[in-house]
Amino acid sequence: KGRLEVISTLELDEEALTTKYEGKLQREMAGPTYETFSKVMKFVVGQKIFVPGTFVSSSGSQAIACSHKANSGHLYPLEKGFMYVIKPPVHIRFDEVASVNFSRVASGVGQSRSFDL
């Protein structure tokens, strides 16, 4: 829904693309902004990049607005965990979660759109 598409041209010579990045990057890349940016960063930085999974909220967002203590942030459900984006960001792998307890959940008339974890 409304994803920005970009066409990027990398200012690298062919030798760098084939030797340093082993042909995994192309001079011109096109696609959704997050895919193009994360692919470039993955090979330049040499680290795994976490991108949103297939989760889409009822409002079309890939995150859930939430807060931890006094800090507001966004919780991104990923394929193998959660990423809570605040300062500093927190990555929670599913295999690290022993249990989840939902409290303060409203039911019936005047339902709340929030809950405590």
mmCIF file of C-alpha atoms in Angstrom:
data_model
loop_
_atom_site.group_PDB
_atom_site.id
_atom_site.type_symbol
_atom_site.label_atom_id
_atom_site.label_comp_id
_atom_site.label_asym_id
_atom_site.label_seq_id
_atom_site.Cartn_x
_atom_site.Cartn_y
_atom_site.Cartn_z
ATOM 1 C CA LYS A 1 0.000 0.000 0.000
ATOM 2 C CA GLY A 2 1.635 3.256 -1.130
ATOM 3 C CA ARG A 3 5.231 2.018 -1.078
ATOM 4 C CA LEU A 4 7.730 4.360 -2.679
ATOM 5 C CA GLU A 5 9.646 2.956 -5.627
ATOM 6 C CA VAL A 6 13.153 4.222 -6.381
ATOM 7 C CA ILE A 7 15.776 3.808 -9.074
ATOM 8 C CA SER A 8 19.272 4.158 -7.602
ATOM 9 C CA THR A 9 22.571 4.464 -9.430
ATOM 10 C CA LEU A 10 25.608 3.496 -7.363
ATOM 11 C CA GLU A 11 28.710 5.583 -7.942
ATOM 12 C CA LEU A 12 31.037 2.562 -8.022
ATOM 13 C CA ASP A 13 33.204 1.335 -10.863
ATOM 14 C CA GLU A 14 32.651 -2.104 -12.388
ATOM 15 C CA GLU A 15 35.812 -3.475 -10.723
ATOM 16 C CA ALA A 16 34.518 -2.622 -7.216
ATOM 17 C CA LEU A 17 31.132 -4.119 -8.012
ATOM 18 C CA THR A 18 32.632 -7.415 -9.197
ATOM 19 C CA THR A 19 35.559 -7.773 -6.777
ATOM 20 C CA LYS A 20 34.616 -6.067 -3.513
ATOM 21 C CA TYR A 21 30.899 -6.914 -3.646
ATOM 22 C CA GLU A 22 31.317 -10.151 -5.633
ATOM 23 C CA GLY A 23 28.718 -9.099 -8.211
ATOM 24 C CA LYS A 24 25.935 -9.014 -5.583
ATOM 25 C CA LEU A 25 25.280 -5.316 -6.208
ATOM 26 C CA GLN A 26 24.393 -3.790 -9.561
ATOM 27 C CA ARG A 27 25.216 -0.255 -10.686
ATOM 28 C CA GLU A 28 21.490 0.467 -11.170
ATOM 29 C CA MET A 29 18.936 -0.919 -8.751
ATOM 30 C CA ALA A 30 15.164 -0.436 -8.732
ATOM 31 C CA GLY A 31 12.393 -1.395 -6.348
ATOM 32 C CA PRO A 32 10.731 -0.339 -3.116
ATOM 33 C CA THR A 33 12.876 2.129 -1.157
ATOM 34 C CA TYR A 34 13.327 -0.130 1.881
ATOM 35 C CA GLU A 35 14.385 -3.117 -0.279
ATOM 36 C CA THR A 36 16.897 -1.140 -2.334
ATOM 37 C CA PHE A 37 18.364 0.655 0.686
ATOM 38 C CA SER A 38 18.587 -2.499 2.827
ATOM 39 C CA LYS A 39 20.262 -4.489 0.026
ATOM 40 C CA VAL A 40 22.933 -1.819 -0.443
ATOM 41 C CA MET A 41 23.494 -1.492 3.321
ATOM 42 C CA LYS A 42 23.715 -5.279 3.783
ATOM 43 C CA PHE A 43 26.682 -5.540 1.428
ATOM 44 C CA VAL A 44 28.374 -2.238 2.313
ATOM 45 C CA VAL A 45 28.182 -2.758 6.085
ATOM 46 C CA GLY A 46 28.470 -6.552 5.944
ATOM 47 C CA GLN A 47 25.682 -7.138 8.492
ATOM 48 C CA LYS A 48 22.208 -8.652 8.309
ATOM 49 C CA ILE A 49 19.533 -6.011 7.831
ATOM 50 C CA PHE A 50 16.123 -6.482 9.456
ATOM 51 C CA VAL A 51 13.155 -5.491 7.297
ATOM 52 C CA PRO A 52 9.450 -5.603 8.154
ATOM 53 C CA GLY A 53 7.766 -8.972 7.769
ATOM 54 C CA THR A 54 4.376 -9.634 6.223
ATOM 55 C CA PHE A 55 2.422 -8.122 9.143
ATOM 56 C CA VAL A 56 -0.002 -5.327 8.210
ATOM 57 C CA SER A 57 -2.216 -3.677 10.833
ATOM 58 C CA SER A 58 -5.864 -2.777 10.303
ATOM 59 C CA SER A 59 -4.722 0.777 9.431
ATOM 60 C CA GLY A 60 -2.252 -0.511 6.788
ATOM 61 C CA SER A 61 0.894 0.083 8.855
ATOM 62 C CA GLN A 62 3.669 -2.473 9.321
ATOM 63 C CA ALA A 63 4.140 -1.438 12.960
ATOM 64 C CA ILE A 64 2.138 -1.134 16.149
ATOM 65 C CA ALA A 65 2.432 2.163 18.034
ATOM 66 C CA CYS A 66 3.303 1.458 21.644
ATOM 67 C CA SER A 67 5.265 2.755 24.598
ATOM 68 C CA HIS A 68 7.773 1.323 27.035
ATOM 69 C CA LYS A 69 7.928 3.205 30.322
ATOM 70 C CA ALA A 70 7.758 6.874 29.262
ATOM 71 C CA ASN A 71 9.103 6.314 25.715
ATOM 72 C CA SER A 72 6.757 6.093 22.737
ATOM 73 C CA GLY A 73 7.891 3.915 19.856
ATOM 74 C CA HIS A 74 6.852 1.385 17.226
ATOM 75 C CA LEU A 75 6.830 -2.398 17.505
ATOM 76 C CA TYR A 76 7.581 -4.124 14.184
ATOM 77 C CA PRO A 77 6.623 -7.807 13.981
ATOM 78 C CA LEU A 78 9.338 -9.497 11.905
ATOM 79 C CA GLU A 79 9.582 -13.033 10.528
ATOM 80 C CA LYS A 80 11.700 -14.269 13.474
ATOM 81 C CA GLY A 81 11.111 -11.685 16.167
ATOM 82 C CA PHE A 82 10.132 -8.136 17.023
ATOM 83 C CA MET A 83 11.965 -4.859 16.580
ATOM 84 C CA TYR A 84 10.971 -2.129 19.017
ATOM 85 C CA VAL A 85 12.123 1.192 17.582
ATOM 86 C CA ILE A 86 12.966 3.716 20.275
ATOM 87 C CA LYS A 87 16.330 5.051 21.453
ATOM 88 C CA PRO A 88 18.082 2.607 21.554
ATOM 89 C CA PRO A 89 16.238 0.098 19.314
ATOM 90 C CA VAL A 90 15.535 -3.323 20.819
ATOM 91 C CA HIS A 91 15.508 -6.602 18.847
ATOM 92 C CA ILE A 92 13.552 -9.418 20.527
ATOM 93 C CA ARG A 93 13.937 -12.853 18.934
ATOM 94 C CA PHE A 94 10.963 -15.227 19.208
ATOM 95 C CA ASP A 95 13.217 -17.911 20.728
ATOM 96 C CA GLU A 96 13.989 -15.499 23.606
ATOM 97 C CA VAL A 97 10.284 -15.104 24.530
ATOM 98 C CA ALA A 98 9.132 -17.530 27.207
ATOM 99 C CA SER A 99 5.593 -16.163 27.594
ATOM 100 C CA VAL A 100 3.364 -13.190 26.788
ATOM 101 C CA ASN A 101 0.811 -11.796 29.213
ATOM 102 C CA PHE A 102 -1.817 -9.367 27.897
ATOM 103 C CA SER A 103 -3.311 -7.303 30.700
ATOM 104 C CA ARG A 104 -5.735 -4.373 30.865
ATOM 105 C CA VAL A 105 -7.602 -5.594 27.791
ATOM 106 C CA ALA A 106 -11.080 -4.096 27.524
ATOM 107 C CA SER A 107 -14.042 -6.085 26.287
ATOM 108 C CA GLY A 108 -17.591 -5.206 25.386
ATOM 109 C CA VAL A 109 -18.865 -1.659 24.929
ATOM 110 C CA GLY A 110 -16.170 1.032 24.684
ATOM 111 C CA GLN A 111 -13.383 -1.379 23.827
ATOM 112 C CA SER A 112 -9.889 -0.081 24.306
ATOM 113 C CA ARG A 113 -7.488 -0.155 21.388
ATOM 114 C CA SER A 114 -4.514 -0.712 23.694
ATOM 115 C CA PHE A 115 -3.163 -3.320 26.069
ATOM 116 C CA ASP A 116 -0.270 -3.812 28.451
ATOM 117 C CA LEU A 117 2.443 -6.367 27.805
#
